[in-house]
Short mmCIF file of C-alpha atoms in Angstrom, two decimals:
data_model
loop_
_atom_site.label_atom_id
_atom_site.label_comp_id
_atom_site.label_asym_id
_atom_site.label_seq_id
_atom_site.Cartn_x
_atom_site.Cartn_y
_atom_site.Cartn_z
CA LEU A 1 59.19 -69.16 44.14
CA VAL A 2 56.39 -69.04 46.63
CA HIS A 3 55.27 -65.41 47.12
CA LEU A 4 53.75 -64.84 50.53
CA ARG A 5 51.26 -62.09 51.23
CA ASP A 6 49.28 -61.53 54.41
CA ASN A 7 45.62 -62.55 54.37
CA HIS A 8 45.96 -64.16 50.90
CA HIS A 9 46.16 -67.87 50.13
CA LYS A 10 48.28 -68.89 47.18
CA SER A 11 48.08 -72.26 45.47
CA ASN A 12 51.45 -73.19 43.94
CA LEU A 13 53.04 -76.22 42.46
CA LEU A 14 55.81 -77.27 44.84
CA CYS A 15 58.01 -80.31 44.17
CA GLY A 16 55.52 -81.91 41.79
CA ARG A 17 52.50 -81.64 44.11
CA GLU A 18 49.92 -78.89 44.53
CA ILE A 19 49.65 -77.62 48.13
CA MET A 20 47.90 -74.77 49.97
CA VAL A 21 50.49 -72.46 51.52
CA THR A 22 49.73 -69.77 54.09
CA PRO A 23 52.12 -67.68 56.22
CA ALA A 24 50.69 -69.23 59.38
CA THR A 25 51.35 -72.83 58.32
CA LEU A 26 54.90 -72.07 57.15
CA ARG A 27 55.84 -70.29 60.37
CA ALA A 28 54.19 -72.90 62.56
CA ASN A 29 55.53 -76.14 61.10
CA PRO A 30 57.43 -75.81 57.78
CA THR A 31 58.66 -78.94 56.10
CA LYS A 32 62.29 -79.35 55.13
CA GLU A 33 61.56 -78.63 51.47
CA GLU A 34 59.58 -75.50 52.39
CA ALA A 35 62.33 -74.26 54.70
CA GLU A 36 64.96 -74.73 51.97
CA LEU A 37 62.75 -72.96 49.45
CA LEU A 38 62.18 -70.03 51.79
CA ALA A 39 65.90 -69.79 52.53
CA LEU A 40 66.63 -69.79 48.79
CA TYR A 41 64.05 -67.08 48.26
CA GLU A 42 65.57 -64.88 50.95
CA THR A 43 69.04 -65.38 49.44
CA VAL A 44 67.89 -64.43 45.94
CA LYS A 45 66.01 -61.44 47.32
CA GLY A 46 69.16 -60.27 49.09
CA TYR A 47 71.21 -60.62 45.89
CA GLU A 48 68.63 -58.60 43.96
CA LYS A 49 68.68 -55.80 46.55
CA GLU A 50 72.48 -55.73 46.49
CA ALA A 51 72.51 -55.59 42.67
CA GLU A 52 70.03 -52.71 42.64
CA LYS A 53 72.08 -50.87 45.24
CA LEU A 54 75.32 -51.27 43.25
CA LYS A 55 73.66 -50.15 40.04
CA ARG A 56 72.15 -47.13 41.77
CA ASN A 57 75.44 -46.14 43.36
CA ALA A 58 77.25 -46.43 40.02
CA ALA A 59 74.68 -44.22 38.31
CA MET A 60 74.88 -41.59 41.06
CA ALA A 61 78.69 -41.63 40.93
CA LYS A 62 78.61 -41.14 37.18
CA GLN A 63 76.22 -38.21 37.57
CA ARG A 64 78.37 -36.58 40.26
CA GLU A 65 81.48 -36.99 38.11
CA ALA A 66 79.73 -35.28 35.18
CA ASP A 67 78.55 -32.42 37.41
CA GLU A 68 82.04 -31.87 38.84
CA LYS A 69 83.58 -31.88 35.35
CA PHE A 70 81.07 -29.28 34.22
CA LYS A 71 81.81 -27.06 37.23
CA ARG A 72 85.56 -27.31 36.60
CA GLU A 73 85.10 -26.30 32.99
CA GLN A 74 82.97 -23.32 34.00
CA GLN A 75 85.50 -22.18 36.61
CA ALA A 76 88.38 -22.48 34.11
CA LEU A 77 86.40 -20.46 31.59
CA LYS A 78 85.74 -17.71 34.12
CA LYS A 79 89.41 -17.58 35.15
CA THR A 80 90.40 -17.21 31.50
CA LYS A 81 87.98 -14.32 31.06
CA LYS A 82 89.29 -12.62 34.25
CA SER A 83 92.94 -12.86 33.19
CA ALA A 84 92.08 -11.48 29.74
CA LYS A 85 90.32 -8.50 31.28
CA LYS A 86 93.24 -7.80 33.65
CA ARG A 87 95.77 -8.01 30.79
CA LYS A 88 93.71 -5.59 28.80
CA ALA A 89 93.53 -3.19 31.74
CA ASN A 90 97.30 -3.40 32.47
CA SER A 91 98.19 -2.81 28.82
CA THR A 92 96.80 0.74 28.96
CA GLU A 93 99.56 3.21 27.94
CA PHE A 94 100.46 5.81 30.56
CA PRO A 95 101.48 9.36 29.51
CA SER A 96 105.05 10.70 30.01
CA ALA A 97 106.12 11.84 33.48
CA GLY A 98 106.41 15.48 32.43
CA GLY A 99 102.86 15.64 31.20
CA ALA A 100 101.35 13.75 34.10
CA ASP A 101 98.87 15.53 36.36
CA LEU A 102 96.26 14.63 38.94
CA GLY A 103 93.62 14.17 36.27
CA ASP A 104 95.69 11.43 34.63
CA PHE A 105 96.03 9.50 37.88
CA ASP A 106 92.28 9.87 38.46
CA SER A 107 91.67 8.27 35.06
CA ASP A 108 93.87 5.30 35.98
CA ASP A 109 92.01 4.91 39.24
CA ASP A 110 88.75 4.81 37.33
CA ASP A 111 90.12 2.00 35.15
CA ASP A 112 91.14 0.03 38.25
CA ASP A 113 87.67 0.54 39.71
CA SER A 114 86.07 -0.75 36.51
CA VAL A 115 88.25 -3.88 36.66
CA LEU A 116 87.23 -4.45 40.27
CA ASP A 117 83.59 -3.97 39.36
CA GLU A 118 83.92 -6.58 36.61
CA ASP A 119 85.55 -9.00 39.07
CA GLN A 120 82.69 -8.48 41.50
CA GLU A 121 80.18 -9.15 38.72
CA ASP A 122 82.01 -12.40 37.86
CA ILE A 123 81.93 -13.46 41.51
CA ALA A 124 78.23 -12.68 41.73
CA ALA A 125 77.56 -14.64 38.52
CA THR A 126 79.54 -17.59 39.93
CA ALA A 127 77.50 -17.44 43.12
CA ASP A 128 74.28 -17.43 41.06
CA VAL A 129 75.44 -20.49 39.12
CA ASP A 130 76.32 -22.33 42.33
CA GLU A 131 72.97 -21.43 43.87
CA HIS A 132 71.17 -22.61 40.72
CA ALA A 133 73.08 -25.91 40.81
CA MET A 134 72.19 -26.39 44.48
CA GLU A 135 68.54 -25.73 43.70
CA GLU A 136 68.60 -28.35 40.93
CA GLU A 137 70.19 -30.84 43.31
CA ARG A 138 67.48 -30.20 45.91
CA GLN A 139 64.74 -30.69 43.31
CA LYS A 140 66.40 -33.92 42.17
CA GLN A 141 66.51 -35.25 45.73
CA GLN A 142 62.85 -34.39 46.29
CA LEU A 143 61.93 -36.21 43.09
CA GLU A 144 63.93 -39.26 44.14
CA GLU A 145 62.18 -39.36 47.52
CA ALA A 146 58.79 -39.06 45.86
CA LEU A 147 59.36 -41.82 43.31
CA GLY A 148 61.23 -44.26 45.50
CA ASP A 149 64.45 -46.25 45.23
CA LYS A 150 63.57 -48.07 42.02
CA ALA A 151 63.26 -44.80 40.08
CA GLN A 152 66.66 -43.48 41.16
CA GLU A 153 68.49 -45.24 38.35
CA ASN A 154 66.36 -43.53 35.70
CA ILE A 155 66.55 -40.17 37.48
CA ALA A 156 70.34 -40.33 37.52
CA PHE A 157 70.43 -40.43 33.75
CA MET A 158 67.77 -37.74 33.20
CA PRO A 159 69.25 -34.64 31.51
CA SER A 160 69.18 -31.38 33.39
CA LEU A 161 66.83 -29.07 31.52
CA LYS A 162 67.47 -25.36 31.45
CA ARG A 163 64.69 -22.96 30.55
CA LYS A 164 65.81 -20.47 27.97
CA ALA A 165 65.56 -16.90 29.17
CA VAL A 166 63.65 -14.34 27.12
CA SER A 167 66.85 -12.44 26.39
CA GLU A 168 68.42 -15.62 24.97
CA VAL A 169 65.69 -16.23 22.40
CA ASP A 170 66.75 -15.26 18.94
CA GLU A 171 64.39 -12.73 17.50
CA GLU A 172 62.97 -13.68 14.10
CA VAL A 173 64.11 -11.11 11.57
CA SER A 174 61.90 -10.40 8.60
CA LEU A 175 63.38 -11.05 5.17
CA ILE A 176 62.27 -7.58 4.10
CA GLN A 177 63.88 -6.08 7.16
CA SER A 178 67.19 -7.91 6.58
CA ALA A 179 67.40 -7.05 2.88
CA PRO A 180 69.91 -4.35 1.89
CA GLY A 181 68.28 -0.96 2.38
CA GLY A 182 65.05 -2.63 3.45
CA GLU A 183 62.72 -1.23 6.09
CA ALA A 184 60.26 -2.94 8.40
CA LEU A 185 56.93 -3.23 6.57
CA PRO A 186 53.55 -4.61 7.74
CA THR A 187 53.17 -8.35 7.18
CA PRO A 188 51.25 -8.86 3.92
CA PRO A 189 47.95 -10.75 4.11
CA ARG A 190 48.09 -14.52 3.69
CA ASP A 191 47.44 -15.44 0.08
CA PHE A 192 46.95 -18.57 -2.01
CA SER A 193 49.84 -20.06 -3.91
CA GLU A 194 50.15 -19.10 -7.57
CA SER A 195 50.22 -22.82 -8.39
CA TYR A 196 46.44 -22.96 -7.85
CA GLY A 197 45.94 -20.58 -10.78
CA LEU A 198 43.17 -18.51 -9.23
CA GLU A 199 44.00 -15.50 -11.39
CA ASP A 200 42.76 -17.32 -14.49
CA ALA A 201 39.96 -19.27 -12.74
CA ALA A 202 36.30 -18.23 -12.78
CA GLY A 203 35.51 -17.19 -9.23
CA SER A 204 35.76 -14.46 -6.62
CA TYR A 205 37.09 -13.77 -3.14
CA LEU A 206 34.40 -13.79 -0.47
CA PHE A 207 36.64 -12.86 2.45
CA PRO A 208 37.98 -10.40 3.25
CA PRO A 209 35.24 -8.37 1.53
CA PRO A 210 36.30 -5.90 -1.16
CA THR A 211 35.38 -2.97 1.11
CA PHE A 212 37.51 -4.05 4.08
CA VAL A 213 39.27 -1.35 6.08
CA GLU A 214 43.02 -1.12 5.72
CA ASP A 215 43.61 -2.74 9.08
CA GLU A 216 45.34 -6.03 9.79
CA LYS A 217 42.64 -7.17 12.23
CA SER A 218 39.84 -6.60 9.70
CA ARG A 219 41.55 -8.98 7.25
CA ILE A 220 41.45 -11.94 9.64
CA TRP A 221 38.47 -13.66 11.26
CA THR A 222 38.98 -15.42 14.59
CA PRO A 223 36.21 -16.88 16.80
CA PRO A 224 35.56 -14.59 19.78
CA SER A 225 36.84 -16.09 23.01
CA THR A 226 33.71 -14.94 24.88
CA ALA A 227 31.25 -16.80 22.64
CA ASN A 228 28.93 -19.37 24.25
CA HIS A 229 27.02 -20.48 21.14
CA PRO A 230 28.07 -21.48 17.60
CA SER A 231 26.23 -18.51 16.05
CA GLU A 232 27.53 -15.92 18.54
CA GLY A 233 30.08 -13.88 16.59
CA ASP A 234 30.28 -16.45 13.79
CA LEU A 235 31.13 -15.78 10.14
CA GLU A 236 28.65 -16.80 7.45
CA LEU A 237 29.34 -16.35 3.73
CA GLU A 238 26.97 -16.97 0.82
CA LEU A 239 28.19 -19.32 -1.91
CA THR A 240 26.19 -17.99 -4.83
CA GLY A 241 25.50 -19.59 -8.19
CA PHE A 242 25.53 -23.26 -7.20
CA ASN A 243 23.89 -25.59 -9.71
CA SER A 244 23.85 -29.27 -8.75
CA SER A 245 23.48 -30.48 -12.34
CA LEU A 246 26.56 -28.50 -13.40
CA ALA A 247 28.55 -29.58 -10.33
CA ARG A 248 27.84 -33.25 -11.04
CA SER A 249 29.42 -32.86 -14.46
CA GLY A 250 32.45 -31.00 -13.10
CA SER A 251 31.44 -27.52 -14.28
CA GLY A 252 29.95 -24.43 -12.68
CA ASN A 253 30.84 -23.20 -9.19
CA ASN A 254 32.15 -26.29 -7.44
CA THR A 255 35.32 -25.32 -5.51
CA LEU A 256 35.77 -23.64 -2.14
CA MET A 257 39.27 -22.59 -1.06
CA ILE A 258 40.15 -21.36 2.45
CA LYS A 259 43.47 -20.02 3.70
CA PHE A 260 43.68 -20.48 7.46
CA SER A 261 45.97 -21.02 10.42
CA ALA A 262 45.40 -23.14 13.55
CA PRO A 263 47.81 -22.50 16.47
CA SER A 264 49.67 -25.37 18.07
CA ASP A 265 47.59 -25.14 21.28
CA SER A 266 44.26 -25.27 19.44
CA SER A 267 42.20 -28.33 20.30
CA ARG A 268 39.71 -28.10 17.42
CA PHE A 269 37.96 -25.94 14.83
CA SER A 270 35.24 -26.52 12.26
CA LEU A 271 33.31 -25.21 9.27
CA ASN A 272 30.00 -26.13 7.66
CA ILE A 273 28.45 -26.00 4.20
CA ALA A 274 24.68 -25.72 4.48
CA GLY A 275 21.90 -25.52 1.92
CA PRO A 276 19.11 -22.96 1.66
CA GLY A 277 16.86 -22.97 4.71
CA HIS A 278 19.49 -24.49 7.00
CA ARG A 279 17.73 -23.08 10.10
CA ASP A 280 20.84 -21.82 11.90
CA TYR A 281 23.10 -24.90 12.19
CA PHE A 282 20.14 -27.30 12.31
CA ASP A 283 20.81 -28.87 8.88
CA VAL A 284 24.36 -29.23 7.54
CA LEU A 285 25.34 -30.81 4.24
CA PHE A 286 29.08 -30.95 4.98
CA HIS A 287 31.00 -30.57 8.27
CA PHE A 288 34.82 -30.32 8.48
CA ASN A 289 36.28 -30.74 11.98
CA PRO A 290 39.96 -31.47 12.85
CA ARG A 291 40.47 -32.44 16.52
CA GLN A 292 44.09 -32.37 17.64
CA PHE A 293 43.84 -34.11 21.03
CA GLN A 294 41.07 -36.65 20.48
CA LYS A 295 42.28 -40.23 20.10
CA GLY A 296 45.71 -39.14 18.95
CA GLY A 297 44.35 -36.55 16.51
CA GLN A 298 41.45 -37.01 14.11
CA LEU A 299 39.85 -35.33 11.12
CA ILE A 300 36.08 -35.82 11.11
CA VAL A 301 33.77 -35.03 8.20
CA ASN A 302 30.06 -35.46 8.77
CA ASP A 303 26.55 -34.16 8.06
CA LYS A 304 23.64 -33.05 10.21
CA GLN A 305 19.97 -33.68 9.52
CA GLU A 306 17.13 -32.39 11.68
CA GLY A 307 19.65 -31.39 14.35
CA ILE A 308 21.13 -34.91 14.55
CA TRP A 309 24.72 -35.65 13.55
CA GLY A 310 25.28 -38.57 11.23
CA MET A 311 27.97 -41.23 11.25
CA GLY A 312 31.26 -39.34 10.94
CA VAL A 313 34.01 -40.30 8.50
CA THR A 314 37.26 -40.28 10.50
CA ALA A 315 40.85 -39.99 9.32
CA PRO A 316 43.94 -39.89 11.60
CA LEU A 317 45.78 -36.59 11.55
CA SER A 318 49.09 -38.48 11.52
CA ALA A 319 48.35 -39.62 7.95
CA LEU A 320 47.52 -36.09 6.71
CA PRO A 321 49.56 -32.94 6.12
CA ILE A 322 50.26 -31.06 9.34
CA ILE A 323 47.31 -28.78 10.14
CA PHE A 324 48.01 -27.43 13.65
CA GLY A 325 50.95 -25.18 14.46
CA GLN A 326 51.62 -24.07 10.87
CA ILE A 327 51.93 -20.49 9.63
CA SER A 328 49.10 -21.16 7.17
CA CYS A 329 47.33 -24.02 5.40
CA THR A 330 45.10 -24.28 2.34
CA LEU A 331 41.83 -26.19 2.53
CA ILE A 332 39.98 -27.07 -0.68
CA VAL A 333 36.47 -28.56 -0.77
CA GLN A 334 35.14 -29.66 -4.15
CA ILE A 335 31.51 -30.65 -4.76
CA ASN A 336 31.04 -33.33 -7.41
CA ALA A 337 28.62 -36.07 -8.34
CA ASP A 338 29.86 -38.40 -5.58
CA GLY A 339 30.15 -36.02 -2.63
CA PHE A 340 32.43 -33.48 -0.99
CA ASP A 341 36.15 -34.05 -1.64
CA VAL A 342 38.54 -32.59 0.96
CA PHE A 343 42.10 -31.51 0.10
CA VAL A 344 44.62 -30.09 2.60
CA ASN A 345 47.69 -28.47 1.03
CA GLY A 346 46.92 -30.31 -2.19
CA VAL A 347 46.58 -33.77 -0.61
CA HIS A 348 43.28 -35.64 -1.03
CA CYS A 349 42.43 -36.41 2.61
CA SER A 350 38.84 -37.63 2.71
CA ARG A 351 35.44 -37.65 1.04
CA LEU A 352 31.93 -37.30 2.43
CA GLU A 353 29.53 -38.94 0.03
CA HIS A 354 26.20 -37.17 -0.49
CA ARG A 355 23.77 -38.14 2.27
CA THR A 356 21.10 -35.59 1.34
CA GLN A 357 19.82 -34.96 -2.16
CA LEU A 358 21.23 -31.70 -3.48
CA PRO A 359 18.72 -29.02 -4.55
CA PRO A 360 17.77 -29.62 -8.21
CA ASP A 361 17.42 -25.91 -9.03
CA PRO A 362 20.16 -23.25 -8.96
CA CYS A 363 20.53 -21.83 -5.46
CA SER A 364 23.01 -20.49 -2.93
CA PHE A 365 24.88 -22.54 -0.36
CA PHE A 366 26.12 -21.03 2.89
CA LEU A 367 29.59 -21.35 4.38
CA GLN A 368 29.52 -21.22 8.19
CA PHE A 369 32.42 -20.65 10.56
CA PRO A 370 30.96 -21.38 14.05
CA SER A 371 32.48 -19.74 17.12
CA THR A 372 32.01 -22.78 19.39
CA ASP A 373 30.99 -26.42 19.17
CA ASP A 374 27.50 -27.63 20.08
CA TYR A 375 28.40 -27.61 23.78
CA GLY A 376 29.75 -24.06 23.89
CA SER A 377 33.45 -24.98 23.90
CA PRO A 378 35.42 -22.28 22.03
CA GLU A 379 37.19 -22.97 18.76
CA ASN A 380 40.63 -21.56 18.01
CA TRP A 381 41.82 -20.74 14.51
CA SER A 382 42.14 -17.83 12.07
CA VAL A 383 40.68 -17.44 8.59
CA PHE A 384 42.66 -15.28 6.16
CA LYS A 385 41.01 -15.70 2.77
CA VAL A 386 38.03 -17.48 1.21
CA TRP A 387 37.58 -18.09 -2.54
CA TRP A 388 34.56 -19.61 -4.31
CA GLY A 389 34.32 -20.51 -7.99
CA HIS A 390 35.07 -23.16 -10.58
CA LYS A 391 38.15 -25.33 -10.91
CA PRO A 392 38.67 -28.67 -12.68
CA LEU A 393 38.09 -31.69 -10.49
CA MET A 394 41.24 -32.59 -8.53
CA ALA A 395 40.34 -36.16 -7.46
CA GLY A 396 42.38 -38.84 -9.23
CA ASN A 397 41.28 -42.19 -10.56
CA ASP A 398 42.79 -44.21 -7.71
CA LEU A 399 40.78 -43.47 -4.57
CA SER A 400 41.71 -46.61 -2.63
CA GLY A 401 43.64 -44.64 -0.01
CA VAL A 402 41.07 -41.85 0.44
CA VAL A 403 39.03 -42.17 3.62
CA GLY A 404 35.29 -42.11 3.04
CA CYS A 405 35.21 -43.35 -0.55
CA ASN A 406 32.88 -46.25 -1.34
CA ASN A 407 31.12 -46.01 2.00
CA ASN A 408 28.42 -48.31 0.67
CA VAL A 409 30.94 -51.15 1.27
CA THR A 410 32.64 -50.13 4.53
CA GLY A 411 29.64 -48.56 6.26
CA GLY A 412 27.45 -45.49 5.91
CA GLY A 413 23.90 -45.24 4.62
CA LEU A 414 20.79 -46.04 6.65
CA HIS A 415 20.35 -49.22 8.64
CA PRO A 416 17.21 -51.09 7.53
CA LYS A 417 16.19 -52.33 11.00
CA LYS A 418 17.85 -49.99 13.52
CA LEU A 419 16.23 -46.79 14.82
CA PHE A 420 17.92 -43.81 16.45
CA VAL A 421 15.84 -42.41 19.33
CA SER A 422 16.95 -38.93 20.43
CA GLY A 423 15.75 -36.07 22.63
CA LEU A 424 15.70 -38.21 25.78
CA SER A 425 16.66 -36.95 29.21
CA LYS A 426 20.28 -37.42 30.18
CA ILE A 427 20.84 -40.41 32.46
CA THR A 428 23.67 -41.77 34.56
CA GLU A 429 24.85 -45.36 34.89
CA GLU A 430 22.13 -46.13 37.46
CA GLY A 431 19.34 -45.22 35.02
CA VAL A 432 20.51 -47.29 32.04
CA ASP A 433 18.55 -50.43 32.98
CA LEU A 434 15.39 -48.44 33.62
CA ARG A 435 15.55 -46.72 30.22
CA ARG A 436 16.34 -49.99 28.45
CA ALA A 437 13.30 -51.63 30.04
CA GLU A 438 11.10 -48.67 29.08
CA LEU A 439 12.13 -48.79 25.41
CA GLU A 440 11.89 -52.58 25.26
CA ARG A 441 8.25 -52.34 26.42
CA ALA A 442 7.47 -49.56 23.93
CA PHE A 443 8.99 -51.41 20.93
CA ARG A 444 8.08 -54.99 22.01
CA LYS A 445 5.59 -55.70 19.25
CA TYR A 446 8.02 -54.60 16.54
CA GLY A 447 10.84 -56.90 17.67
CA GLY A 448 9.35 -60.29 16.82
CA PRO A 449 9.41 -63.28 19.19
CA GLN A 450 12.62 -62.15 20.90
CA GLY A 451 11.54 -58.54 21.29
CA ALA A 452 13.45 -55.41 20.30
CA THR A 453 17.17 -55.02 21.01
CA VAL A 454 17.89 -51.74 22.83
CA THR A 455 21.31 -50.12 23.30
CA VAL A 456 21.55 -47.26 25.82
CA PRO A 457 24.91 -45.46 26.16
CA VAL A 458 25.80 -44.05 29.57
CA ASN A 459 25.53 -40.25 30.09
CA SER A 460 23.67 -39.81 26.82
CA THR A 461 20.39 -38.40 25.56
CA TYR A 462 19.78 -41.01 22.88
CA ALA A 463 19.41 -44.76 22.36
CA PHE A 464 19.38 -47.34 19.53
CA VAL A 465 16.51 -49.76 18.98
CA GLU A 466 16.80 -52.68 16.53
CA VAL A 467 13.54 -54.32 15.45
CA GLU A 468 12.75 -57.52 13.54
CA SER A 469 12.59 -56.26 9.96
CA GLU A 470 12.59 -53.18 7.77
CA ARG A 471 8.77 -53.34 7.62
CA GLN A 472 8.56 -53.29 11.41
CA ALA A 473 10.92 -50.32 11.50
CA ASP A 474 8.59 -48.41 9.14
CA LEU A 475 5.61 -49.25 11.37
CA ALA A 476 7.43 -48.11 14.52
CA LEU A 477 8.36 -44.81 12.85
CA ALA A 478 4.75 -44.23 11.83
CA GLU A 479 3.04 -45.28 15.08
CA LEU A 480 5.48 -44.01 17.76
CA GLN A 481 6.50 -40.74 16.13
CA SER A 482 4.25 -38.84 18.54
CA GLN A 483 5.92 -40.42 21.60
CA TYR A 484 9.59 -40.42 20.62
CA ARG A 485 11.81 -38.42 18.33
CA MET A 486 13.12 -41.07 15.93
CA ASN A 487 15.06 -41.52 12.71
CA ARG A 488 16.66 -44.38 10.88
CA ALA A 489 20.09 -45.08 12.36
CA ARG A 490 23.13 -45.06 10.12
CA ARG A 491 25.00 -48.23 9.33
CA SER A 492 28.34 -48.48 11.11
CA ARG A 493 31.37 -50.36 9.83
CA TYR A 494 30.61 -53.11 12.33
CA ASP A 495 27.09 -53.47 10.92
CA ALA A 496 28.43 -53.63 7.38
CA THR A 497 31.00 -56.27 8.36
CA GLN A 498 28.36 -58.36 10.13
CA GLU A 499 26.07 -58.22 7.10
CA GLU A 500 28.91 -59.26 4.82
CA ARG A 501 29.74 -62.15 7.12
CA GLU A 502 26.13 -63.35 7.28
CA ALA A 503 25.85 -63.15 3.49
CA ALA A 504 29.09 -65.13 3.09
CA GLU A 505 27.87 -67.81 5.53
CA VAL A 506 24.56 -68.14 3.69
CA ALA A 507 26.35 -68.49 0.37
CA ALA A 508 28.79 -70.99 1.86
CA ALA A 509 25.93 -73.03 3.36
CA LYS A 510 24.28 -73.29 -0.02
CA ALA A 511 27.57 -74.44 -1.53
CA GLY A 512 28.27 -76.87 1.32
CA THR A 513 31.40 -75.06 2.52
CA LYS A 514 30.07 -73.30 5.60
CA GLU A 515 32.94 -74.53 7.75
CA GLU A 516 35.55 -73.07 5.40
CA ALA A 517 33.78 -69.71 5.28
CA SER A 518 33.58 -69.52 9.08
CA SER A 519 37.27 -70.26 9.49
CA GLU A 520 38.13 -67.59 6.93
CA TRP A 521 36.15 -64.94 8.86
CA ASP A 522 37.65 -66.06 12.18
#
C-alpha cells in the first residue's frame, strides 16, 4: 500500500515501476491504477477500523457482564446475612404472660433496635461498595481517554486491583508467642548457622563488642541516614593477626564472616578491606558492593589504589543467592594465595585476584563499613555480627563458573600502552573535543607517527590515552607526571579479546591460514 503523509515524499514500487508519489499529484490527476489502489486502501482501512470496534465492544461487554455477575453475588450474600440475622432475632424466647412486665417489653424493643441498626449498617456498607465501584469505573474511563482507542482492548482485560486495608493484613505471630504457655520475648540477635562450626574454629567475634549494652539497637549497626561522607558515622573494625605467608598456605587468620540484612528497597551497600596506612578510604584492597537497581542488579568487587578505582569484576545478582529483601544473609570473604574469594549463603559468587602485593610481615587489616558512597549517596543495610579467624579454604577445584577467576585471560591487570589520566575538571559534551585536542598535543611525541589515541568520556573527570609502545608509556609517566595525574590503565575484557585476536592472526599468517583465522573470529 502507498502510505501518504503531508509534506513527505515516498518512493514506492507500484505495478512493477518505481514512481514518485505525492498527495498533490494524486489529488490533481491520479491514474486509473492509482485510483484503484487508493480505493482499495480506503476499503481495507475501513475493515480494520470495523474489526477493532467489534473487538473493543466485545471486550467491554465481557467486562460489564463480569461486573454485573459480581454485584449480583454480593447482593445475594448480603440478603442471606440479613435473613440469618432476622431469624436469629425472631427466635428469641419470650417469657410467660404472667411474668411479663414493662421491663421485658423494653428488652424486646432493644433487640428490634439492634436488628434495625444492623440493617442500616448493611445498607451503608452496600452504598460504600457501590460508590467504590463507581469510582473504579470513573478511573477506568479516564485511563481509556488518556491512552486512546487502541489501548481499550487491553484495559478491558486488566484486573481490578484492591489495596489491602491495614486491618486485613494478617499479623505475623512469633513462634515463641504461639507455643503452648509461651510469652512474647525480645527477638534474639541474628546469629550464624551452626553448620559453619564457629564454636570449634579459631577466631573471635568483632561485632557486637563483648561490652555491648543490653539493648537491641546497640547490637545492630546501620548507616546513619544523615551522613554525607563515607567516614561520617561509619563502622571500622581491626582484623588483627593477619600473616600473608600463612594465608597463602591456607592457615592463620584468613576468613571474615558477616551476618547482615539488606531491605527490599535498598539500592546498594558496600564494605572494604584495607591494609595498614589506608589513609581513610584512599587505598582499598577489596571492595564488595551489591547494586540492586543498576543494569538489572549487579555485584561488583573491586580495589582502589591512590584514590582511583580499578576495573571492577561484575556478576549479575540474578545468578546469585537472593541478597536484598531477606531476613538475614551470611557473607564470607576468604583471603588465599590467589585473591579474595566471596561466598554468599555458602555459594561461591566471585573472586577478586590480588592486585596489590600483600604486606610480607604480620599486620592488621581493617574492615570498613562506609555510610555513603563516594558521591554522598546513603547506603541502606544492617550489620548484625562480624567474625574473624581461621577456617579451611572453601573454594573447590572447579572454578569455571566463578566470576573473576583467571582474570589474566579474560581481562584485568595493567595495560602496557594505555594510561589513565585523572583529576581533570568535569566537562560537558561541548568540551569533549577541546579536551581531546589538548591531550593529543600533550602526548603527541609518545604516540608514534599516528599520534596518541585519546578517549574522553562525557561528564567525566578522567580520560584514557594510548601511546605507541610500553616504553613510550613509561616515558610519558616519567616526563608528564608533574602536569597530569596518571597511572597505568587496567586491561578491559575488550582489550584482552583484541590482543588474543591479533595474536591469532599473526600465528595464522605465519602458518598461511590467515583467512581461516579471520572467519573464525568473525
